[in-house]
Amino acid sequence: MDAAMDTYDVIVLGAGPVGENLADRAHAAGLSAVVVESELVGGECSYWACMPSKALLRPVIARADARRTPGLREAVAGPLDAPAVLAHRDAFASHWKDEGQARWLDSVGIDLVRGHGRLDGPRRVTVTTPDGQRRTLTARHAVAVCTGSRAALPDLPGLADAKPWTSREATSAAAVPGRLAVVGGGVVAVEMATAWRALGSAVTLLVRGDGLLPRMEPFAGRLVADALTEAGADLRFGTSVTEVRRADPAGPVTLTLADGATVEADEVLFATGRAPRTDDLGLESVGLTPGTWLEVDDTCQVPGVPGGWLYAVGDSNHRALLTHQGKYQARIAGAVIAARAQGLPLLETDPWGAHVATADRAGAPQVVFTDPEVAAVGLTAAEAERAGHRVRVIDHDLSQVAGASLYVDGYRGQARLIVDEDRGHVIGATFTGPAVGELLHSATLAVVAEIPIERLWHAVPAYPTVSEVWLRLLESYRR
């Protein structure tokens, strides 16, 4: 029997940054909102992804830059203080306690219900609380699925018993493993290989494909691979794992490869993709398939659900698996829900675009916090050509930019713009090199705002900064 029945304007499943932002935007517009969370308020980003991973990587990158700076390299010749780095990480993960974020929800007037929430028919959510009670919530206007994604593990013999690391364990481990095997070649794989190698692990990176960061420009993966190799990591491409064994729970793990070779490590990280956390949300009660990504329109509404009350925001809709893009969607979905609840028209022609998510695909920026950094927005050259654009690709060696050569000795990097020749603006940009993450917002503006390429010529970069690469790229384009 239900212990309680509560009604709100909006029910949000998931208290990560996406759910928090959606609830806040709806509440600020005058709607009552409740957030349901089964783990920690703040979600994956705060405790097992963005914050702890970047806290691990920041000392790594700072030391790498210092070692390339005259007058400073000698002062940082020694190893990183691993306990201090891990303590720094722990602080940024709030020591895996969420009282602060829970207090924020309370301070802005958003209710929090702890427990596992499941859809139970239209506009209805049943929550099983930590003490085993059931609480039923009813939404007047909307239920938003903001449950994010989880690490996807392959179906390999022995893997479950081997207790592999996923991204969660890789960002929260309490000690540096002597030997770490990393399976995968994407963002999580290269960031964690960078961090743990710098902290002292002997890292072996096992990559099924022929390069790193396969969804980015090929030069980005090559430069990151070169740096990891120089740092002492063992990179093996064209390699598949067929079996994983750990005979002793406290002992080493053995990976068998497709060619029969074996790799032994103290820990193994599988960074092999993400899956939606929708398998136990009661989707079947509203005619949807559990365990699937939820298709949405540009207001983040799930089509085909009678009454139009269901929304999926952030990772769960698979449009852009990035925290900042999920928060962008959340701001839009919150405004949409409020407008519809109040009978107001959606302003698709509003120059602010308050009611449509238009920049979470081709306009989604991303930084990979390796050494060197990779920053990208929009389409790669290959993606643009497959999409049928008539493009011109402009490349420039970042080491030839005065600001880059001043930034660190021996600067290595590359920049690329993808220009749509028919439309006359940049549709993609990729930068690889130290500190290039700070170049990304200017590229994002160029792509999202569709700034005419000739107008960019009049946006003069300051000298001597790494941003001067924009001038060099535009000079090449004009030739």
Short mmCIF file of C-alpha atoms in Angstrom, two decimals:
data_model
loop_
_atom_site.label_atom_id
_atom_site.label_comp_id
_atom_site.label_asym_id
_atom_site.label_seq_id
_atom_site.Cartn_x
_atom_site.Cartn_y
_atom_site.Cartn_z
CA MET A 1 0.00 0.00 0.00
CA ASP A 2 1.26 3.48 -0.81
CA ALA A 3 2.51 5.28 2.24
CA ALA A 4 1.99 8.75 0.76
CA MET A 5 0.50 10.50 -2.24
CA ASP A 6 1.97 13.83 -3.39
CA THR A 7 1.20 16.02 -6.40
CA TYR A 8 3.61 18.42 -8.07
CA ASP A 9 3.61 20.33 -11.34
CA VAL A 10 6.88 18.67 -12.41
CA ILE A 11 8.55 15.43 -11.32
CA VAL A 12 12.22 15.06 -12.21
CA LEU A 13 13.85 11.63 -12.16
CA GLY A 14 17.53 12.17 -11.41
CA ALA A 15 19.29 14.84 -9.34
CA GLY A 16 22.39 15.28 -11.45
CA PRO A 17 23.21 18.67 -12.98
CA VAL A 18 20.60 18.08 -15.70
CA GLY A 19 17.80 17.32 -13.28
CA GLU A 20 18.83 20.14 -10.97
CA ASN A 21 18.83 22.68 -13.79
CA LEU A 22 15.49 21.55 -15.19
CA ALA A 23 13.80 21.65 -11.79
CA ASP A 24 15.31 25.05 -11.05
CA ARG A 25 14.17 26.54 -14.37
CA ALA A 26 10.63 25.19 -13.97
CA HIS A 27 10.43 26.30 -10.35
CA ALA A 28 11.72 29.79 -11.21
CA ALA A 29 8.83 30.05 -13.67
CA GLY A 30 6.34 29.40 -10.89
CA LEU A 31 5.87 25.62 -11.00
CA SER A 32 6.24 23.25 -8.07
CA ALA A 33 8.96 20.66 -8.59
CA VAL A 34 10.28 17.54 -6.91
CA VAL A 35 13.48 15.66 -7.73
CA VAL A 36 13.81 11.91 -7.16
CA GLU A 37 17.33 10.54 -6.63
CA SER A 38 18.50 7.02 -5.81
CA GLU A 39 22.18 7.88 -5.25
CA LEU A 40 23.91 11.22 -4.58
CA VAL A 41 22.43 14.62 -5.32
CA GLY A 42 24.76 16.08 -7.93
CA GLY A 43 24.93 12.94 -10.03
CA GLU A 44 27.69 11.38 -12.10
CA CYS A 45 29.39 14.66 -12.96
CA SER A 46 29.96 15.73 -9.38
CA TYR A 47 31.24 12.45 -7.94
CA TRP A 48 32.47 10.09 -10.68
CA ALA A 49 33.03 12.06 -13.88
CA CYS A 50 33.70 15.74 -14.63
CA MET A 51 34.81 17.01 -11.24
CA PRO A 52 36.98 14.15 -9.92
CA SER A 53 38.51 13.36 -13.30
CA LYS A 54 39.54 16.95 -13.95
CA ALA A 55 40.80 17.27 -10.37
CA LEU A 56 43.05 14.28 -11.08
CA LEU A 57 44.21 15.71 -14.39
CA ARG A 58 44.84 19.33 -13.42
CA PRO A 59 48.11 18.64 -11.52
CA VAL A 60 49.21 16.39 -14.39
CA ILE A 61 48.72 19.11 -16.99
CA ALA A 62 50.20 21.85 -14.80
CA ARG A 63 53.35 19.78 -14.24
CA ALA A 64 53.62 18.97 -17.96
CA ASP A 65 53.45 22.68 -18.82
CA ALA A 66 55.92 23.55 -16.08
CA ARG A 67 58.39 20.97 -17.37
CA ARG A 68 58.32 22.74 -20.75
CA THR A 69 58.91 26.19 -19.23
CA PRO A 70 62.49 27.53 -18.90
CA GLY A 71 63.42 28.42 -15.34
CA LEU A 72 60.69 26.22 -13.94
CA ARG A 73 61.33 22.73 -15.28
CA GLU A 74 64.05 21.99 -12.75
CA ALA A 75 61.70 22.78 -9.86
CA VAL A 76 59.19 20.13 -10.98
CA ALA A 77 61.55 17.40 -12.02
CA GLY A 78 60.30 14.97 -9.41
CA PRO A 79 57.17 12.82 -9.35
CA LEU A 80 53.72 14.03 -8.47
CA ASP A 81 52.69 13.77 -4.82
CA ALA A 82 50.06 11.09 -5.42
CA PRO A 83 48.42 11.27 -1.96
CA ALA A 84 48.07 15.05 -2.34
CA VAL A 85 46.55 14.68 -5.81
CA LEU A 86 44.07 12.09 -4.55
CA ALA A 87 43.17 14.28 -1.59
CA HIS A 88 42.60 17.20 -3.99
CA ARG A 89 40.34 14.89 -6.03
CA ASP A 90 38.46 13.84 -2.91
CA ALA A 91 37.77 17.45 -1.97
CA PHE A 92 36.35 18.25 -5.42
CA ALA A 93 34.12 15.18 -5.16
CA SER A 94 32.90 16.49 -1.77
CA HIS A 95 34.23 13.26 -0.27
CA TRP A 96 31.24 11.56 -1.94
CA LYS A 97 28.75 13.28 0.33
CA ASP A 98 25.89 15.34 -1.04
CA GLU A 99 24.67 17.43 1.88
CA GLY A 100 25.73 20.65 0.19
CA GLN A 101 23.85 19.97 -3.01
CA ALA A 102 20.81 18.75 -1.10
CA ARG A 103 20.84 22.00 0.86
CA TRP A 104 20.89 23.94 -2.40
CA LEU A 105 17.72 22.20 -3.60
CA ASP A 106 16.04 23.05 -0.32
CA SER A 107 17.23 26.67 -0.45
CA VAL A 108 15.55 27.27 -3.82
CA GLY A 109 12.32 25.53 -2.86
CA ILE A 110 12.68 22.25 -4.73
CA ASP A 111 11.67 19.11 -2.87
CA LEU A 112 13.91 16.05 -2.80
CA VAL A 113 12.68 12.48 -2.48
CA ARG A 114 15.42 9.90 -1.99
CA GLY A 115 14.84 6.48 -3.44
CA HIS A 116 14.37 4.61 -6.70
CA GLY A 117 11.66 6.14 -8.86
CA ARG A 118 9.73 4.28 -11.56
CA LEU A 119 7.01 5.41 -13.91
CA ASP A 120 3.69 3.84 -13.00
CA GLY A 121 1.43 4.99 -15.81
CA PRO A 122 0.76 8.49 -17.11
CA ARG A 123 2.15 11.32 -14.93
CA ARG A 124 2.68 8.95 -12.02
CA VAL A 125 5.94 7.92 -10.32
CA THR A 126 6.30 5.37 -7.54
CA VAL A 127 9.38 5.78 -5.35
CA THR A 128 10.82 2.99 -3.23
CA THR A 129 12.58 4.82 -0.41
CA PRO A 130 15.78 3.61 1.31
CA ASP A 131 13.74 2.23 4.22
CA GLY A 132 11.60 0.14 1.87
CA GLN A 133 8.50 2.33 1.94
CA ARG A 134 6.63 3.33 -1.19
CA ARG A 135 5.74 6.89 -2.02
CA THR A 136 3.58 7.83 -5.00
CA LEU A 137 4.11 11.12 -6.81
CA THR A 138 1.74 12.56 -9.41
CA ALA A 139 2.63 15.26 -11.92
CA ARG A 140 0.12 17.85 -13.07
CA HIS A 141 2.14 18.75 -16.15
CA ALA A 142 5.36 16.83 -16.75
CA VAL A 143 7.72 14.04 -15.77
CA ALA A 144 11.33 14.48 -16.91
CA VAL A 145 13.73 11.54 -17.22
CA CYS A 146 17.17 12.90 -16.29
CA THR A 147 18.77 9.64 -15.20
CA GLY A 148 21.91 9.91 -17.33
CA SER A 149 23.99 6.99 -18.54
CA ARG A 150 26.21 4.29 -17.12
CA ALA A 151 29.33 2.51 -18.28
CA ALA A 152 28.63 -0.24 -20.81
CA LEU A 153 30.66 -3.41 -20.29
CA PRO A 154 31.18 -6.04 -23.01
CA ASP A 155 29.99 -9.61 -22.56
CA LEU A 156 33.34 -11.30 -21.95
CA PRO A 157 34.11 -14.57 -20.13
CA GLY A 158 35.23 -13.89 -16.58
CA LEU A 159 34.70 -10.13 -16.70
CA ALA A 160 32.07 -9.83 -13.98
CA ASP A 161 34.09 -11.92 -11.52
CA ALA A 162 37.24 -9.91 -12.28
CA LYS A 163 35.66 -6.77 -10.77
CA PRO A 164 36.85 -4.40 -13.51
CA TRP A 165 37.04 -0.68 -13.13
CA THR A 166 34.57 1.47 -14.99
CA SER A 167 34.79 5.25 -15.18
CA ARG A 168 33.47 5.37 -11.61
CA GLU A 169 36.28 3.35 -10.08
CA ALA A 170 38.86 5.07 -12.30
CA THR A 171 37.95 8.48 -10.92
CA SER A 172 37.44 7.47 -7.29
CA ALA A 173 40.17 4.88 -6.61
CA ALA A 174 41.84 5.39 -3.24
CA ALA A 175 45.31 4.27 -4.33
CA VAL A 176 47.51 4.22 -7.41
CA PRO A 177 47.63 0.76 -8.99
CA GLY A 178 51.07 -0.51 -9.86
CA ARG A 179 49.87 -1.71 -13.27
CA LEU A 180 46.72 -0.51 -15.01
CA ALA A 181 45.30 -1.96 -18.21
CA VAL A 182 42.89 0.33 -20.05
CA VAL A 183 40.55 -1.15 -22.64
CA GLY A 184 39.27 1.44 -25.08
CA GLY A 185 40.49 4.42 -27.07
CA GLY A 186 37.91 7.14 -26.42
CA VAL A 187 37.79 10.12 -24.10
CA VAL A 188 37.55 8.24 -20.79
CA ALA A 189 40.31 5.85 -21.82
CA VAL A 190 42.82 8.51 -22.81
CA GLU A 191 42.06 10.86 -19.90
CA MET A 192 42.40 8.12 -17.31
CA ALA A 193 45.49 6.68 -19.00
CA THR A 194 47.02 10.18 -18.84
CA ALA A 195 46.13 10.68 -15.17
CA TRP A 196 47.16 7.32 -13.78
CA ARG A 197 50.36 7.10 -15.84
CA ALA A 198 51.42 10.49 -14.43
CA LEU A 199 50.58 9.27 -10.92
CA GLY A 200 52.90 6.31 -11.30
CA SER A 201 50.94 3.43 -12.83
CA ALA A 202 52.46 1.33 -15.57
CA VAL A 203 49.68 1.80 -18.14
CA THR A 204 48.87 -0.53 -21.02
CA LEU A 205 46.24 0.84 -23.41
CA LEU A 206 44.43 -1.81 -25.46
CA VAL A 207 42.61 -0.29 -28.44
CA ARG A 208 40.45 -2.28 -30.84
CA GLY A 209 40.77 0.30 -33.62
CA ASP A 210 43.80 1.81 -35.30
CA GLY A 211 43.86 5.11 -33.41
CA LEU A 212 42.70 7.08 -30.39
CA LEU A 213 39.67 9.40 -30.21
CA PRO A 214 38.03 7.92 -33.31
CA ARG A 215 35.18 10.46 -33.34
CA MET A 216 37.57 13.39 -33.67
CA GLU A 217 39.97 14.52 -36.36
CA PRO A 218 42.69 11.87 -36.86
CA PHE A 219 45.51 14.27 -35.98
CA ALA A 220 44.08 14.71 -32.48
CA GLY A 221 44.35 11.00 -31.71
CA ARG A 222 47.85 10.82 -33.19
CA LEU A 223 49.17 13.67 -31.04
CA VAL A 224 47.63 12.22 -27.88
CA ALA A 225 49.01 8.77 -28.73
CA ASP A 226 52.50 10.22 -29.24
CA ALA A 227 52.34 11.97 -25.88
CA LEU A 228 51.14 8.89 -24.02
CA THR A 229 53.90 6.82 -25.60
CA GLU A 230 56.51 9.41 -24.64
CA ALA A 231 55.12 9.35 -21.09
CA GLY A 232 55.82 5.63 -20.94
CA ALA A 233 52.43 4.10 -21.65
CA ASP A 234 52.28 0.94 -23.76
CA LEU A 235 49.77 1.50 -26.60
CA ARG A 236 48.54 -1.50 -28.56
CA PHE A 237 46.23 -0.92 -31.52
CA GLY A 238 44.12 -3.46 -33.40
CA THR A 239 43.81 -5.40 -30.16
CA SER A 240 40.70 -7.14 -28.80
CA VAL A 241 40.24 -8.68 -25.37
CA THR A 242 38.59 -12.12 -25.44
CA GLU A 243 38.71 -13.14 -21.77
CA VAL A 244 39.38 -11.64 -18.34
CA ARG A 245 40.40 -13.63 -15.26
CA ARG A 246 41.18 -12.74 -11.65
CA ALA A 247 41.77 -15.91 -9.64
CA ASP A 248 42.32 -14.11 -6.34
CA PRO A 249 40.06 -11.11 -5.52
CA ALA A 250 43.12 -9.37 -4.08
CA GLY A 251 45.44 -10.51 -6.85
CA PRO A 252 46.26 -9.44 -10.39
CA VAL A 253 43.92 -9.63 -13.37
CA THR A 254 44.88 -11.40 -16.60
CA LEU A 255 43.52 -10.33 -19.98
CA THR A 256 43.66 -12.72 -22.90
CA LEU A 257 43.88 -11.05 -26.31
CA ALA A 258 42.55 -12.21 -29.66
CA ASP A 259 46.03 -13.24 -30.82
CA GLY A 260 46.49 -15.43 -27.74
CA ALA A 261 48.81 -13.07 -25.91
CA THR A 262 48.08 -12.08 -22.32
CA VAL A 263 48.40 -8.88 -20.33
CA GLU A 264 48.63 -8.92 -16.54
CA ALA A 265 47.69 -5.88 -14.48
CA ASP A 266 46.67 -4.99 -10.95
CA GLU A 267 43.51 -3.28 -12.20
CA VAL A 268 41.72 -3.13 -15.54
CA LEU A 269 39.57 -0.22 -16.71
CA PHE A 270 36.97 -0.91 -19.37
CA ALA A 271 36.15 2.37 -21.10
CA THR A 272 34.03 0.85 -23.85
CA GLY A 273 31.02 3.13 -24.16
CA ARG A 274 27.88 4.23 -22.33
CA ALA A 275 24.38 2.83 -21.95
CA PRO A 276 21.17 4.63 -20.88
CA ARG A 277 20.00 4.26 -17.30
CA THR A 278 16.45 3.54 -18.41
CA ASP A 279 16.26 -0.21 -17.84
CA ASP A 280 14.37 -0.01 -14.52
CA LEU A 281 12.29 3.14 -14.90
CA GLY A 282 8.92 1.58 -15.67
CA LEU A 283 8.97 2.72 -19.28
CA GLU A 284 6.82 -0.26 -20.20
CA SER A 285 3.97 1.28 -18.18
CA VAL A 286 3.70 4.07 -20.75
CA GLY A 287 4.32 2.00 -23.87
CA LEU A 288 8.08 2.49 -24.18
CA THR A 289 10.92 -0.02 -24.21
CA PRO A 290 13.06 -0.30 -21.06
CA GLY A 291 16.80 0.03 -21.47
CA THR A 292 16.67 2.19 -24.60
CA TRP A 293 17.73 5.72 -25.40
CA LEU A 294 14.65 7.93 -25.46
CA GLU A 295 14.03 9.77 -28.71
CA VAL A 296 12.94 13.38 -28.26
CA ASP A 297 12.06 16.42 -30.35
CA ASP A 298 13.84 19.75 -30.05
CA THR A 299 11.87 20.63 -26.91
CA CYS A 300 13.12 17.37 -25.31
CA GLN A 301 9.56 15.99 -25.29
CA VAL A 302 9.23 12.25 -25.97
CA PRO A 303 6.92 11.91 -29.00
CA GLY A 304 4.15 9.35 -29.13
CA VAL A 305 3.27 9.48 -25.44
CA PRO A 306 -0.41 10.53 -25.17
CA GLY A 307 -0.80 13.87 -23.46
CA GLY A 308 2.77 15.01 -24.19
CA TRP A 309 3.79 14.96 -20.52
CA LEU A 310 7.03 12.92 -20.77
CA TYR A 311 10.43 14.53 -21.36
CA ALA A 312 13.92 13.00 -21.59
CA VAL A 313 16.82 15.35 -21.01
CA GLY A 314 20.59 14.89 -21.02
CA ASP A 315 22.29 11.57 -21.67
CA SER A 316 19.01 9.66 -21.66
CA ASN A 317 18.08 11.07 -25.08
CA HIS A 318 21.52 10.37 -26.60
CA ARG A 319 21.75 13.71 -28.43
CA ALA A 320 25.01 14.78 -26.78
CA LEU A 321 26.57 12.85 -23.89
CA LEU A 322 28.15 15.92 -22.32
CA THR A 323 27.27 17.57 -19.02
CA HIS A 324 27.19 21.10 -20.41
CA GLN A 325 24.92 20.05 -23.27
CA GLY A 326 22.59 18.25 -20.88
CA LYS A 327 22.35 21.41 -18.78
CA TYR A 328 21.62 23.37 -21.96
CA GLN A 329 18.77 21.00 -22.77
CA ALA A 330 17.55 21.22 -19.17
CA ARG A 331 17.25 25.00 -19.32
CA ILE A 332 15.24 24.71 -22.52
CA ALA A 333 13.03 21.84 -21.31
CA GLY A 334 12.30 23.65 -18.05
CA ALA A 335 11.21 26.74 -19.97
CA VAL A 336 9.12 24.63 -22.35
CA ILE A 337 7.34 22.80 -19.54
CA ALA A 338 6.57 26.09 -17.79
CA ALA A 339 5.27 27.71 -20.98
CA ARG A 340 3.03 24.77 -21.82
CA ALA A 341 1.78 24.54 -18.24
CA GLN A 342 0.79 28.20 -18.37
CA GLY A 343 -0.78 27.96 -21.81
CA LEU A 344 1.83 30.23 -23.39
CA PRO A 345 2.98 29.83 -27.00
CA LEU A 346 6.40 28.39 -27.66
CA LEU A 347 8.59 31.00 -29.27
CA GLU A 348 10.49 29.03 -31.87
CA THR A 349 11.38 32.31 -33.58
CA ASP A 350 12.63 33.90 -30.37
CA PRO A 351 16.24 35.00 -31.06
CA TRP A 352 17.21 33.55 -27.68
CA GLY A 353 15.84 30.17 -28.78
CA ALA A 354 14.45 29.68 -25.29
CA HIS A 355 12.17 26.82 -26.31
CA VAL A 356 14.16 24.76 -28.78
CA ALA A 357 17.44 22.87 -28.39
CA THR A 358 19.30 23.61 -31.61
CA ALA A 359 22.94 23.48 -30.53
CA ASP A 360 23.31 20.05 -28.97
CA ARG A 361 24.45 18.23 -32.08
CA ALA A 362 26.61 20.10 -34.59
CA GLY A 363 27.18 22.89 -32.07
CA ALA A 364 28.29 20.77 -29.09
CA PRO A 365 31.79 21.67 -27.85
CA GLN A 366 34.04 19.17 -26.11
CA VAL A 367 37.44 19.28 -24.43
CA VAL A 368 39.57 16.21 -23.82
CA PHE A 369 41.81 17.04 -20.86
CA THR A 370 44.86 15.08 -21.89
CA ASP A 371 48.40 16.35 -22.50
CA PRO A 372 48.06 17.72 -25.15
CA GLU A 373 44.48 18.91 -24.80
CA VAL A 374 41.98 18.37 -27.57
CA ALA A 375 39.15 20.84 -28.15
CA ALA A 376 36.51 20.38 -30.83
CA VAL A 377 33.13 21.70 -31.91
CA GLY A 378 30.91 20.95 -34.88
CA LEU A 379 31.72 18.51 -37.64
CA THR A 380 34.98 16.83 -38.53
CA ALA A 381 36.08 16.90 -42.15
CA ALA A 382 34.89 13.32 -42.67
CA GLU A 383 31.51 14.00 -41.05
CA ALA A 384 31.00 17.13 -43.15
CA GLU A 385 31.75 15.29 -46.36
CA ARG A 386 29.45 12.41 -45.44
CA ALA A 387 26.70 14.94 -44.74
CA GLY A 388 27.08 16.30 -48.27
CA HIS A 389 28.66 19.67 -47.47
CA ARG A 390 31.04 21.24 -49.95
CA VAL A 391 33.85 22.07 -47.57
CA ARG A 392 37.30 23.50 -47.46
CA VAL A 393 39.67 22.24 -44.77
CA ILE A 394 42.16 24.73 -43.34
CA ASP A 395 45.03 23.44 -41.19
CA HIS A 396 47.74 25.27 -39.28
CA ASP A 397 50.69 24.08 -37.20
CA LEU A 398 50.18 25.64 -33.77
CA SER A 399 53.92 25.58 -33.06
CA GLN A 400 54.25 28.35 -35.66
CA VAL A 401 52.05 30.72 -33.62
CA ALA A 402 54.07 33.18 -31.52
CA GLY A 403 51.81 32.88 -28.49
CA ALA A 404 52.10 29.09 -28.53
CA SER A 405 55.89 29.09 -28.72
CA LEU A 406 55.93 31.51 -25.78
CA TYR A 407 53.48 29.39 -23.80
CA VAL A 408 55.85 26.42 -23.52
CA ASP A 409 59.08 25.32 -25.15
CA GLY A 410 58.65 22.80 -27.92
CA TYR A 411 54.93 23.45 -28.31
CA ARG A 412 53.33 20.79 -30.50
CA GLY A 413 49.82 21.10 -31.82
CA GLN A 414 47.53 21.52 -34.78
CA ALA A 415 44.42 23.52 -35.60
CA ARG A 416 41.77 22.83 -38.21
CA LEU A 417 38.74 24.72 -39.49
CA ILE A 418 36.03 23.18 -41.64
CA VAL A 419 34.40 25.85 -43.80
CA ASP A 420 31.12 25.25 -45.63
CA GLU A 421 31.84 26.91 -48.97
CA ASP A 422 28.18 27.18 -49.94
CA ARG A 423 27.00 28.76 -46.69
CA GLY A 424 30.16 30.75 -46.04
CA HIS A 425 30.81 29.94 -42.40
CA VAL A 426 32.72 27.57 -40.14
CA ILE A 427 30.91 24.30 -39.40
CA GLY A 428 33.69 22.57 -37.50
CA ALA A 429 36.89 23.31 -35.61
CA THR A 430 39.46 21.15 -33.83
CA PHE A 431 42.49 22.27 -31.85
CA THR A 432 45.12 20.01 -30.30
CA GLY A 433 47.90 21.30 -28.08
CA PRO A 434 48.59 22.69 -24.59
CA ALA A 435 45.85 25.03 -23.31
CA VAL A 436 43.70 24.82 -26.45
CA GLY A 437 40.56 24.31 -24.37
CA GLU A 438 40.54 28.08 -23.94
CA LEU A 439 40.25 28.49 -27.73
CA LEU A 440 37.05 26.51 -27.90
CA HIS A 441 34.41 29.06 -27.02
CA SER A 442 35.44 31.36 -29.85
CA ALA A 443 35.09 28.42 -32.23
CA THR A 444 31.74 27.50 -30.72
CA LEU A 445 30.48 31.05 -31.32
CA ALA A 446 31.66 30.88 -34.93
CA VAL A 447 29.86 27.59 -35.52
CA VAL A 448 26.64 28.16 -33.58
CA ALA A 449 26.17 31.80 -34.59
CA GLU A 450 27.09 30.97 -38.21
CA ILE A 451 29.35 34.01 -38.37
CA PRO A 452 30.28 34.74 -41.99
CA ILE A 453 33.88 33.77 -42.60
CA GLU A 454 34.70 37.25 -43.88
CA ARG A 455 33.49 38.81 -40.61
CA LEU A 456 35.84 36.60 -38.60
CA TRP A 457 38.70 38.40 -40.37
CA HIS A 458 37.75 41.51 -38.39
CA ALA A 459 37.75 39.72 -35.00
CA VAL A 460 41.40 40.45 -34.23
CA PRO A 461 43.13 38.07 -31.77
CA ALA A 462 45.43 39.56 -29.17
CA TYR A 463 49.18 39.22 -29.69
CA PRO A 464 50.99 37.17 -28.50
CA THR A 465 48.41 34.57 -27.51
CA VAL A 466 47.64 31.09 -28.75
CA SER A 467 44.39 32.57 -30.10
CA GLU A 468 46.41 34.17 -32.88
CA VAL A 469 46.02 30.86 -34.68
CA TRP A 470 42.64 32.24 -35.82
CA LEU A 471 44.45 34.90 -37.86
CA ARG A 472 46.77 32.32 -39.39
CA LEU A 473 43.86 30.05 -40.31
CA LEU A 474 41.98 32.92 -41.93
CA GLU A 475 45.08 34.02 -43.83
CA SER A 476 45.35 30.50 -45.23
CA TYR A 477 41.69 30.56 -46.17
CA ARG A 478 42.05 33.82 -48.10
CA ARG A 479 44.96 32.56 -50.18
#
